[in-house]
XYZ file of C-alpha atoms in Angstrom:
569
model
C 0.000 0.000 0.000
C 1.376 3.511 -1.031
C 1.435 6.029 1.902
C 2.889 8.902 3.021
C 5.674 8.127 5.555
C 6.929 10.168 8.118
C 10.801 10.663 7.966
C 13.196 8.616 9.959
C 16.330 10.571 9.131
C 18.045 10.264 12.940
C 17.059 6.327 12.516
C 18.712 6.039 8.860
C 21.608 7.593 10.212
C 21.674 6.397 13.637
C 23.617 3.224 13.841
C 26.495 3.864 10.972
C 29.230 4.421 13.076
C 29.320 1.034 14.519
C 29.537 -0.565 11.211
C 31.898 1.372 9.855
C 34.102 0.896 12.910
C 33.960 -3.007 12.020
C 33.673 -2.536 7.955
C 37.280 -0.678 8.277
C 38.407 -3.855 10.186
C 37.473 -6.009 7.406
C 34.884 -8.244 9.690
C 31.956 -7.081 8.717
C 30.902 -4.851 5.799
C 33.484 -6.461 3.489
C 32.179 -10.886 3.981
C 30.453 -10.539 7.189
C 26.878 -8.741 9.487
C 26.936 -5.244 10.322
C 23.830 -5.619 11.482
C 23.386 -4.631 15.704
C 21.730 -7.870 16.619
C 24.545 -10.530 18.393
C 25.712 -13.071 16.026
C 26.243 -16.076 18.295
C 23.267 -17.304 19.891
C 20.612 -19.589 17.726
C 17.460 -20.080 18.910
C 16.610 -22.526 22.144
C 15.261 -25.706 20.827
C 12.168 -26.226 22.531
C 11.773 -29.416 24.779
C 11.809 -32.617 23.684
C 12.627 -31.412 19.979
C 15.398 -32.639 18.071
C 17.196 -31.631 14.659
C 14.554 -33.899 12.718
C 11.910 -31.653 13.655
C 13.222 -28.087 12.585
C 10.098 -27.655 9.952
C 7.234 -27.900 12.092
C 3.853 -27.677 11.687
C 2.041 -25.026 9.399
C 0.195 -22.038 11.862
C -3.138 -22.575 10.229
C -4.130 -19.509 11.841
C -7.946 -18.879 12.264
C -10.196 -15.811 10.985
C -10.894 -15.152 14.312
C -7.703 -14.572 15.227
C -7.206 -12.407 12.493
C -7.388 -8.198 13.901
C -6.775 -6.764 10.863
C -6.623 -6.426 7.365
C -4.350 -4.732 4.719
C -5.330 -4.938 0.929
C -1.690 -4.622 -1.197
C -0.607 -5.042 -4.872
C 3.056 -6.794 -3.668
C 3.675 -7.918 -0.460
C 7.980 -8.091 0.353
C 8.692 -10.138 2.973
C 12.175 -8.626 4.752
C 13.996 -5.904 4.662
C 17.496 -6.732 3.935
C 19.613 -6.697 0.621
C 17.020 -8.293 -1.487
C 13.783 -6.824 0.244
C 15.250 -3.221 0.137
C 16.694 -3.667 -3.198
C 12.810 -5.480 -4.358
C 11.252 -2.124 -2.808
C 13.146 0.264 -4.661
C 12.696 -1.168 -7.869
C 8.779 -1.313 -6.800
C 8.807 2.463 -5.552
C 10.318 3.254 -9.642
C 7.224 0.869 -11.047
C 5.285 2.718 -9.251
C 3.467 -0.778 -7.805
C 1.178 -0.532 -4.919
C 3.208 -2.564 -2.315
C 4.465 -3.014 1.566
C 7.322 -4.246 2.483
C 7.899 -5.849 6.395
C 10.660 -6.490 8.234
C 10.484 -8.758 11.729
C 13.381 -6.481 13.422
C 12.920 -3.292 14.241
C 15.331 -1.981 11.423
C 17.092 -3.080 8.187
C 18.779 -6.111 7.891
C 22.350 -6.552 7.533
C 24.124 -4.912 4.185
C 26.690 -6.245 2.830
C 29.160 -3.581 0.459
C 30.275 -5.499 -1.995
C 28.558 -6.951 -4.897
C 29.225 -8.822 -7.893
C 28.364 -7.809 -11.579
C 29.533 -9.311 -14.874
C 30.635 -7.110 -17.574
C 29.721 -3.913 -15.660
C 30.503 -0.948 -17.995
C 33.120 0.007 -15.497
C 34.854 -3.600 -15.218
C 35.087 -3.564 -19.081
C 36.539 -0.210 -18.849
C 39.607 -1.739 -16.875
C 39.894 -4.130 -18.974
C 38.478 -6.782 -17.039
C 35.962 -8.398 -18.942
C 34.523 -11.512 -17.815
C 35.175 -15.248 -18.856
C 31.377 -16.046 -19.628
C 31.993 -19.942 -20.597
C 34.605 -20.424 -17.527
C 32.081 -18.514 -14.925
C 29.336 -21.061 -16.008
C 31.373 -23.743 -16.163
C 33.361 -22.683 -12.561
C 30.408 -22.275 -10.901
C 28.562 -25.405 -12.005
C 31.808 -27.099 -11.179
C 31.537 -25.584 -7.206
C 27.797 -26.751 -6.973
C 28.894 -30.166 -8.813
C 25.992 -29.691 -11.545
C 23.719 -29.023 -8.770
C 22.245 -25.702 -9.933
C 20.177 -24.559 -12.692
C 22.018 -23.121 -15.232
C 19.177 -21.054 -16.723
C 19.368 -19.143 -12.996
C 22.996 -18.485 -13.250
C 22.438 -16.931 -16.479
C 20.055 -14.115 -15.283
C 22.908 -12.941 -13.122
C 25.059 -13.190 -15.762
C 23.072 -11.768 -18.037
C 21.458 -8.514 -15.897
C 24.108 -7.759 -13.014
C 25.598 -5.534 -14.731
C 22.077 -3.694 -15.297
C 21.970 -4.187 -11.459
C 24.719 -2.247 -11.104
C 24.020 0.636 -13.764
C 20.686 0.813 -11.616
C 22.356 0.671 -7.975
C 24.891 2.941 -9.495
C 23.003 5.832 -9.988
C 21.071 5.650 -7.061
C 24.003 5.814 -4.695
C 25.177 8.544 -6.772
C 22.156 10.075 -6.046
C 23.425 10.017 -2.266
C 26.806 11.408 -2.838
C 28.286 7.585 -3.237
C 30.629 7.018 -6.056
C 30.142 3.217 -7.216
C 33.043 1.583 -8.896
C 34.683 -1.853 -10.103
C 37.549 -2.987 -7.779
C 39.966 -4.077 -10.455
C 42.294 -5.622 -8.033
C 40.563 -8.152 -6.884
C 39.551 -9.260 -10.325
C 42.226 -11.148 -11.987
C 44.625 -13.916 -10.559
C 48.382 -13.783 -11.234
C 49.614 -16.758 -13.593
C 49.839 -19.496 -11.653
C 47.398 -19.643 -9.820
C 45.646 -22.459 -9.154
C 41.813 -21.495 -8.907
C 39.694 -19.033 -11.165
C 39.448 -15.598 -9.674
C 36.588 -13.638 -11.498
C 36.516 -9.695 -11.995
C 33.271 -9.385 -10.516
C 33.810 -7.261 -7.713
C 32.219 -3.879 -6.907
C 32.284 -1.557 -4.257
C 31.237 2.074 -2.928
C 32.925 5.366 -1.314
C 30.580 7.794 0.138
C 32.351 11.382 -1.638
C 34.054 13.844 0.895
C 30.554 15.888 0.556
C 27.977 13.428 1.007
C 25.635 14.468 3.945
C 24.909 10.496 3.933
C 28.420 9.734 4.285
C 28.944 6.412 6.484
C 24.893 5.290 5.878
C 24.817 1.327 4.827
C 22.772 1.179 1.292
C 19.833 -0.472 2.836
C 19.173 3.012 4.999
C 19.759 4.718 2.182
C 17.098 2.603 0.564
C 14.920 3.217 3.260
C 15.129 6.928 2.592
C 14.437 6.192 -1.397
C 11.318 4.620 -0.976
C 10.042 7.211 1.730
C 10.310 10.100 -0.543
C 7.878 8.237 -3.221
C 5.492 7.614 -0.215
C 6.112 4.183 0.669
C 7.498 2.842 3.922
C 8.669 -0.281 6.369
C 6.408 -1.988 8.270
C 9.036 -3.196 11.355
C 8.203 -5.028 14.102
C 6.031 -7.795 11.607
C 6.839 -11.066 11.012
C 6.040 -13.393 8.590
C 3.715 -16.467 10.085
C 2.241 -18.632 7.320
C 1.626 -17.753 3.316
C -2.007 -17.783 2.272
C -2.394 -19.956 -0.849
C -5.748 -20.472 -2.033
C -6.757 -22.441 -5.734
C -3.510 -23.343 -6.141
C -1.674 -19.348 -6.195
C -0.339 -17.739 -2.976
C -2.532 -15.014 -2.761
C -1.085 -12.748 0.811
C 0.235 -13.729 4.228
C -0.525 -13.929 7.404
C 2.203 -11.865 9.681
C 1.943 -10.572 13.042
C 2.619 -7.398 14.268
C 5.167 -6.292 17.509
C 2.221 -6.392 19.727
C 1.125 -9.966 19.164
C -1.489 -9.437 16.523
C -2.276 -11.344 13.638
C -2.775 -9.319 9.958
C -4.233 -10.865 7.129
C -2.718 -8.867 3.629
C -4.125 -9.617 0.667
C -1.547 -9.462 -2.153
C -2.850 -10.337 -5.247
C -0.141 -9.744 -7.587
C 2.259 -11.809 -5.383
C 4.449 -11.853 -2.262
C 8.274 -11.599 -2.568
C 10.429 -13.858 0.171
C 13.408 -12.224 1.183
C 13.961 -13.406 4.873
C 17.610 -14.717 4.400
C 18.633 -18.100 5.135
C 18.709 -20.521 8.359
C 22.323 -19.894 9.615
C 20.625 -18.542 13.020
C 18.867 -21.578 13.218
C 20.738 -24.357 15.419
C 18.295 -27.078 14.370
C 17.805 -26.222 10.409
C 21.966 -26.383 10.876
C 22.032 -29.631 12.334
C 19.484 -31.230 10.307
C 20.751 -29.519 6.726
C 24.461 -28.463 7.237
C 25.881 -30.972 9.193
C 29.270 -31.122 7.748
C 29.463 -27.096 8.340
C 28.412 -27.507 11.864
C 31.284 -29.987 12.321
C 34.061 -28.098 10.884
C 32.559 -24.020 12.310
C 34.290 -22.529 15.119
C 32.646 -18.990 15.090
C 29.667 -16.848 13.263
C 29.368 -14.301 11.615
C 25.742 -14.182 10.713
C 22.674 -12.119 11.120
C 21.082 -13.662 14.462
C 17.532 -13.361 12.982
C 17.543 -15.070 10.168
C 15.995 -18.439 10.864
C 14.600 -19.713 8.003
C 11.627 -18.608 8.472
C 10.162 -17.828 4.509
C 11.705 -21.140 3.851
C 9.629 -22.732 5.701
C 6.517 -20.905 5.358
C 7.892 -22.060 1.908
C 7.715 -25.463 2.391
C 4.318 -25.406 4.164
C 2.602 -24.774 1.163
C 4.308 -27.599 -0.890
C 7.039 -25.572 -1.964
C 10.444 -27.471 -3.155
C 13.961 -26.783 -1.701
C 17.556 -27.740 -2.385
C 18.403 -30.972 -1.624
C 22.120 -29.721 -1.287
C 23.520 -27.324 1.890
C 25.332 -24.333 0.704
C 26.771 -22.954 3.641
C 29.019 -19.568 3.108
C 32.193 -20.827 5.349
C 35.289 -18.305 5.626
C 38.264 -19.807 7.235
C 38.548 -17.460 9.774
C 37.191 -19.172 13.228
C 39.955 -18.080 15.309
C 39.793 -20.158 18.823
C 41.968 -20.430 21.788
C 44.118 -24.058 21.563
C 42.030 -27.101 23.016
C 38.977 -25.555 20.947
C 36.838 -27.580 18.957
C 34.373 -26.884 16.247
C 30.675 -27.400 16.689
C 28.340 -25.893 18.454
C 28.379 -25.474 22.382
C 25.397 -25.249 24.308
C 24.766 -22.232 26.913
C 23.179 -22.548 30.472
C 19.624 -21.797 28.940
C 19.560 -24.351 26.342
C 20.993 -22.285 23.161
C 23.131 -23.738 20.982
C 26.064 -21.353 19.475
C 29.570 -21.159 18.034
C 32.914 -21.265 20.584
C 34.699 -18.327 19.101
C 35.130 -14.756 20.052
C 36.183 -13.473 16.998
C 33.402 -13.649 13.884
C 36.175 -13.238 11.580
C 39.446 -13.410 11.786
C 40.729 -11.624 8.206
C 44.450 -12.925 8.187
C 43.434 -16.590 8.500
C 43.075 -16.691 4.975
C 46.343 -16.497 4.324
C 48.078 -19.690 2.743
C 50.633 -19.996 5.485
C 51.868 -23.721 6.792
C 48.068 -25.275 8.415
C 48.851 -28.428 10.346
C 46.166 -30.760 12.374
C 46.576 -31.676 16.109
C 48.622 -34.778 15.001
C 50.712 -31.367 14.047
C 50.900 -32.366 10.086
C 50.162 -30.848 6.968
C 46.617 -32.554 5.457
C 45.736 -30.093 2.537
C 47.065 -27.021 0.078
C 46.666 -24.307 2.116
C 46.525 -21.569 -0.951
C 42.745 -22.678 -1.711
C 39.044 -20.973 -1.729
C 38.189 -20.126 2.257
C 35.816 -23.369 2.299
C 38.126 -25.930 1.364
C 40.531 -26.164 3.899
C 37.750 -25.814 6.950
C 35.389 -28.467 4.553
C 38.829 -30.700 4.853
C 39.463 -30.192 8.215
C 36.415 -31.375 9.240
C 38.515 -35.010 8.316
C 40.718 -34.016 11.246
C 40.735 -34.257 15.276
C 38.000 -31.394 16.433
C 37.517 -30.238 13.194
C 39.959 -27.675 13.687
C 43.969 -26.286 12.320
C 46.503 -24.776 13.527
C 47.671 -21.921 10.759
C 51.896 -20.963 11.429
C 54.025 -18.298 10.744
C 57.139 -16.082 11.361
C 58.128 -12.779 11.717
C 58.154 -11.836 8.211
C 53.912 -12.366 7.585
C 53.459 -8.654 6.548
C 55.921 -9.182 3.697
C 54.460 -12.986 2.993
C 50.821 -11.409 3.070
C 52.275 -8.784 0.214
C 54.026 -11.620 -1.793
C 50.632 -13.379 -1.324
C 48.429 -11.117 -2.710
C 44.987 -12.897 -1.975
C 41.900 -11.665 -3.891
C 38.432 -11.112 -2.558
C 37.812 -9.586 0.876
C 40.717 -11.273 2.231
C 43.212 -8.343 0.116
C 41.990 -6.403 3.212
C 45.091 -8.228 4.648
C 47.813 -6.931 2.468
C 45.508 -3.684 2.052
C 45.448 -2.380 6.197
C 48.376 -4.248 7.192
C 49.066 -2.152 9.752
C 45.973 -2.032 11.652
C 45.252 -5.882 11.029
C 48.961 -6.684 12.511
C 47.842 -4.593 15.506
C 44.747 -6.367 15.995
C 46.859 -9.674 15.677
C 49.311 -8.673 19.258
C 45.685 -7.916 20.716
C 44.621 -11.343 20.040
C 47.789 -12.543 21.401
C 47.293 -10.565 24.578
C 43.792 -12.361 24.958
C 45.186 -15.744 24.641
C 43.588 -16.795 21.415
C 46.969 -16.247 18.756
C 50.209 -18.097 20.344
C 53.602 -15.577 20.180
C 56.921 -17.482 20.785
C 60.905 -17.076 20.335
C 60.924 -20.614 19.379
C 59.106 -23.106 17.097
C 59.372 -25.426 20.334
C 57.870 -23.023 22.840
C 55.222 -21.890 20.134
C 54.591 -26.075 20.146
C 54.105 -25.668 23.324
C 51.427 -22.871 23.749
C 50.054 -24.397 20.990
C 49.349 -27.479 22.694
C 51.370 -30.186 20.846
C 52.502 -32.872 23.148
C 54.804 -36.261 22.904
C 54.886 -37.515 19.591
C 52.186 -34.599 18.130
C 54.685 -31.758 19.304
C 57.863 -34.174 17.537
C 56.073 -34.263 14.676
C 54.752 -30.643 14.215
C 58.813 -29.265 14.999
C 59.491 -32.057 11.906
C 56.837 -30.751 9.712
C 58.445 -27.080 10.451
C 61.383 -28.215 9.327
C 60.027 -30.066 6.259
C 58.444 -26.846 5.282
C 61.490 -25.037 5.306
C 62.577 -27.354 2.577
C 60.089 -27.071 0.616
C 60.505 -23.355 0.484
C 63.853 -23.509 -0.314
C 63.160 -25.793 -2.818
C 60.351 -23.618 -4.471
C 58.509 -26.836 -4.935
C 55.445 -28.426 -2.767
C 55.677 -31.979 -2.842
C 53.578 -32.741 -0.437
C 50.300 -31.311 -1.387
C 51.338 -29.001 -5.010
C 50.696 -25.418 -3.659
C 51.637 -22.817 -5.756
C 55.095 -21.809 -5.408
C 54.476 -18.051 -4.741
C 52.153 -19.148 -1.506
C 55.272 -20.549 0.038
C 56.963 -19.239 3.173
C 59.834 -19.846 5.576
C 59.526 -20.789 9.216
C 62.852 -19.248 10.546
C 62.832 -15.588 12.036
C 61.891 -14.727 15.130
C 58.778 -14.086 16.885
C 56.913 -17.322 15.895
C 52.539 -17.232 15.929
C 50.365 -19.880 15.525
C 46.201 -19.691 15.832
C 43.940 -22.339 15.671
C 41.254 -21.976 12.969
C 37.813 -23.424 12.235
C 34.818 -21.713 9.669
C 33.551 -18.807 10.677
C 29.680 -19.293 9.222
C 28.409 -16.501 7.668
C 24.968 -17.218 5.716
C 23.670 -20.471 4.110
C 22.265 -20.331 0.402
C 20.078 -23.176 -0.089
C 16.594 -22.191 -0.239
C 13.272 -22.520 -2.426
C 13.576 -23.766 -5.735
C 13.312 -21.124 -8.042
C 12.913 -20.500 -11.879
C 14.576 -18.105 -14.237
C 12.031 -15.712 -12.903
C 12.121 -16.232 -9.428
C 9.164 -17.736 -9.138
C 8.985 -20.560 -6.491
C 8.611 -24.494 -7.607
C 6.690 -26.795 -6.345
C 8.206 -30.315 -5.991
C 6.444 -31.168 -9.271
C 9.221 -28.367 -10.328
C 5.945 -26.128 -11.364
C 5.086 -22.551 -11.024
C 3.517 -21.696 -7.722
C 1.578 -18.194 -9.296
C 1.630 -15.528 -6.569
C 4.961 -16.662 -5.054
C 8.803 -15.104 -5.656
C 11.873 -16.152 -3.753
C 15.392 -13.839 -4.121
C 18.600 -13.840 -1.537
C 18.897 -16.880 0.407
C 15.395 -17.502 0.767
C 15.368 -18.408 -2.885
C 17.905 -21.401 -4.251
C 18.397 -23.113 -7.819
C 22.170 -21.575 -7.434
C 24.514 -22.339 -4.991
C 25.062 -26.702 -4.272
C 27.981 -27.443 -1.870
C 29.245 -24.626 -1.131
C 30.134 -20.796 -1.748
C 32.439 -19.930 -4.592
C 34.021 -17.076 -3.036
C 36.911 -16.691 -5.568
C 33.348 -14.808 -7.710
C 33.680 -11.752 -5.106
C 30.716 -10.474 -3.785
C 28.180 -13.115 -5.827
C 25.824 -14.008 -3.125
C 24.979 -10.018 -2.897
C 25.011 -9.267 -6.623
C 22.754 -12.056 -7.200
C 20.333 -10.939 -4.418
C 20.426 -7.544 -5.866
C 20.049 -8.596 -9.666
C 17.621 -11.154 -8.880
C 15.063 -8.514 -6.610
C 14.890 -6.382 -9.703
C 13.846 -9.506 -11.725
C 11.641 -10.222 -9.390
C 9.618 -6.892 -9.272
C 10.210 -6.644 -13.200
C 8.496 -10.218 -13.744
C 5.580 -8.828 -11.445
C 5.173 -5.454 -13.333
C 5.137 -6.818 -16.085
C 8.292 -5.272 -17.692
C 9.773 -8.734 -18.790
C-alpha cells in the first residue's frame, strides 16, 4: 500500500558508526553482518525437539484470530539486501506494495557486490570469462544448480549495477569496479573472477557512512512508501492453487491478514541462526565451524513458510564458510550449548581476516593434510577429516611481507591492504590468549598445545616446510610456489582456525524468474523467492573466488523479481 511516511532521518543515520568501525576492520561490511543484533546465539530448541523436527507444523491460523486487514498489490517479505533492493525497484514501477521487516530496522548490508561485464569492469579491462564462470560455478555446486538461474545474473548484473549505481550517486556515493581483486596472477591455481564492486561515500555526502539499505529506506520514503518493522512473517495464504497474501503478526502480538494479489516476494535470508535447520541440513558445516558471523535473525523462516505450502527446496547445503574461526588451543568446532539451552559457536572473533592467508596449516597430530593456498571453504570443509575439526595456521616474523608476496583476492586483500591495523589487531589477540607468540618453534609447540609424539612431529613438519621453500617446490600437497613461506625468524605465531559461518544459500527452488517451484518443479503463481530464501544456485558450497556473488545475485535477482511482477519482462 502507497502512503505517506513520516521521515526517519536520525534512525537512517543512527547506527552507521558502529559498522563502519567493524567494515574498516574487514569483519563485517566487506564478507560478514553489520547488522546490531549478536551473532552467536541460535534459537533454544524447545523441549523434547530434536534436529529432525526443525520444519514444524504449518500455523493454520484462524479468521478469528485475524485483527486486521491490509489490501496490497506486492507484499515483500524482509527488509534486507534483497527486500530493500525489491522495494526500490517497486517504488520506480510505481506498484502498490508493503514491504515488512520482523526487526525493528534493516537487515544486515553487505558492500560489496558482484556484476559481470559492468561498464566500469570492461573499462579496466576486465571483462569476464562467460563460458569459464558457467562452467566454474557449475563445477563448485557439482551440476547441482540450474544453469538457466545463473544466467540471469550473468546476463542482468551488470544492469543491477548501472541501476544501484546511480542511485548511490544520487546520495553522494561514487560506485566503482575494484579491479584488483579481479584477476589472478599466472599461476594460480583457482579461477578468480573480476566481478567485484564496491562504494565510497564522496568527501561531501551528507549520507556519508549510511549502509545502502538506509539509504534505501530513505528512497522509498520520498515516493510515499514505507517499512512496516516489528512484523513477522507467520504462514503464506495460498488459495486455488496461487499464494494469494500472508498472514504476519505485528510487535504487539497481533495477527494481519494482507491480501496481495499480484504476489508476495520472500526475502527473509537463510537458516544460519537456526541451530536445528543447521544440524538437520548443514551438518558437515556444523562440524568443521568454530565462530559466526551471521545475522542472528535469520531463521529460516520464509523457507519454511515455503515449504508449508508444498514448496520445493535444495536438496544440497550451501553454507558460506570463511576460514577465519579463530579459537583459543584445546577448541573444537561445533556448536556449544549455553546454560539456557541455546546452541552457538565457541569463538570470540566472527572473523578473523588474516586466517586466509596460505601460510603452513597443520592438524593436532601437528601435520600438513591439505594445500593451504585454496578458496576459504576448502581447507575448513577438509578439516572437518581431522581431530575437532579444527587447524593450527603458522608463521614467522616476516607475515606482513608474505601477506604482500601473497596477494589474496576477494575480501581477504583487506590483509595486504590495512596491514598495519590488522597486525595490531593480531598482538591484541595474542594478549587475549587466542593467537600463540613465541621465540621458538618449540615453545610456540608448546602454547600451541602439541605434546609427545604430536609436538615431535609438528617441529618435523616445520622443518620439512622449510625445505620445501627452499626448494620452491610443494611436494607434499602441489601449492603454488608463490604461496610458500619460511619458518625461521623470530617471533613465531600460531592460531587455531575453524569456519567462521556466515549465511547459508540453499533455499526454495526457483525458476529463471524467481518464481517458487513446487516439488512437481511447477510454477507456484503468486509466489517469488530472491537472496537466500530463494535457491536453484549455490550446491555445496560458496564460490568465493566470484567476489561479492551471493549479494550481486540478491540484488540482480530482486529487480527480476519486481520486473516479472510489473510486467516489464
Amino acid at each position: 500500500m502507497k502512503k505517506t511516511g513520516i521521515s526517519r532521518r536520525e534512525f537512517l543515520k543512527g547506527s552507521a558508526a558502529g559498522a563502519v568501525s567493524l567494515a574498516a576492520m574487514g569483519l563485517l561490511s566487506a564478507c560478514g553482518n553489520n547488522g546490531s543484533t549478536p551473532t552467536t546465539t541460535a534459537p533454544t530448541p524447545e523441549a523434547g525437539s530434536s534436529s529432525q523436527d526443525w520444519l514444524g507444523q504449518q500455523p493454520q491460523i484462524q479468521d478469528s484470530e485475524i485483527k486486521e486487514t491490509w489490501n496490497t498489490g506486492v507484499l515483500i517479505v524482509g527488509a534486507g539486501n534483497g527486500g530493500m533492493m525489491a522495494a526500490v525497484k517497486a517504488a520506480d514501477a510505481g506498484l502498490d506494495f508493503r514491504i515488512i521487516e520482523q526487526n525493528t530496522f534493516v537487515c544486515d548490508t553487505r558492500n560489496w557486490y558482484a556484476a559481470a561485464d559492468s561498464v566500469d569492469a570492461l573499462a579496466a579491462g576486465k571483462p569476464i570469462d562467460r563460458q569459464r564462470a558457467m562452467s566454474e560455478l557449475s563445477r563448485y555446486a557439482s551440476g547441482k544448480l540450474d544453469q538457466s538461474v545463473v544466467k540471469v545474473w550473468l546476463d542482468e548484473s551488470a544492469a543491477m549495477h548501472d541501476y544501484v549505481k546511480a542511485i548511490m550517486d544520487s546520495y553522494g556515493y561514487d560506485c566503482y569496479f575494484e579491479a584488483d581483486t579481479g584477476m589472478a596472477e599466472e599461476g594460480t591455481d583457482y579461477y578468480h573472477a573480476p566481478t567485484q564492486h564496491n562504494y565510497n561515500a564522496r568527501p561531501d555526502s551528507e549520507w556519508k557512512d549510511t549502509p545502502r539499505n538506509k539509504l534505501f529506506v530513505d528512497y522509498i520514503e520520498k515516493k510515499g512508501y514505507h517499512v512496516d518493522f516489528e512484523h513477522t512473517l507467520v504462514e503464506l495464504i495460498r488459495e486455488e492453487g496461487a499464494v494469494k497474501g500472508a498472514i504476519v503478526q505485528n510487535g504487539a502480538g497481533d495477527y494481519i491478514k494482507v491480501l496481495a494479489p499480484q504476489g508476495v516476494i520472500i526475502a527473509t535470508g537463510g537458516y544460519e541462526g537456526n541451530a536445528e535447520m543447521m544440524e538437520a541440513l548443514s551438518p558437515l558445516a556444523v562440524s568443521c565451524t568454530t565462530a559466526s558471523s551471521y545475522f542472528a535473525t535469520n531463521h529460516g523462516d520464509g523457507i519454511k513458510a515455503g515449504l508449508w505450502i508444498g514448496a520445493d527446496m535444495d536438496k544440497e547445503a550451501a553454507p558460506m564458510l570463511f576460514d577465519r574461526g579463530a579459537v583459543a588451543p584445546g577448541v573444537d568446532a561445533g556448536y556449544v550449548v549455553a546454560s539456557n539451552g541455546a546452541k552457538h559457536f565457541p569463538g570470540t572473533i566472527s572473523q578473523w581476516n588474516p586466517g586466509t592467508q596460505p601460510f603452513m596449516k597443520v592438524n593436532r597430530d601437528g601435520i600438513r593434510f591439505a594445500n593451504e593456498g585454496c578458496p576459504y571453504n576448502d581447507i575448513v570443509f577438509a578439516a572437518a577429516n581431522q581431530k575437532g575439526g579444527v587447524y593450527c595456521q603458522v608463521y614467522d616474523a616476516d607475515f606482513k611481507e608474505d601477506w604482500q608476496k601473497f596477494h589474496t583476492l576477494g575480501c581477504s586483500s583487506l590483509t595486504r591492504v590495512l596491514p598495519d591495523m590488522m597486525a595490531e589487531q593480531m598482538e591484541k589477540n595474542v594478549a587475549d590468549g587466542i593467537i600463540m607468540k613465541a621465540d621458538t618453534l618449540e615453545e610456540l609447540a608448546d602454547k600451541l598445545g602439541f605434546e609427545g609424539s604430536a609436538k615431535e612431529a609438528f617441529l618435523a613438519q616445520c622443518d620439512r616446510y622449510n625445505a620445501i621453500y627452499d626448494k620452491g617446490e610443494d611436494d607434499e600437497f602441489f601449492k603454488s610456489s608463490h604461496y610458500l613461506s619460511q619458518l625461521r625468524k623470530a617471533p613465531f605465531y600460531g592460531v587455531w582456525l575453524g569456519a567462521s559461518l556466515l549465511c547459508t544459500g540453499d533455499g526454495l527452488k526457483i525458476n529463471n524468474k524467481m518464481q517458487v517451484l513446487d516439488k512437481e518443479k511447477q510454477v507456484i503463481p503468486g509466489l517469488y523467492a530472491i537472496g537466500n530464501a530463494s535457491g536453484s544456485f549455490f550446491a555445496n558450497n560458496y564460490p568465493e573466488l566470484f567476489p561479492g556473488l551471493a549479494c550481486g545475485r540478491t540484488l540482480t535477482f530482486a529487480i527480476k523479481a519486481v520486473k516479472v511482477i510489473a510486467g516489464e519482462e
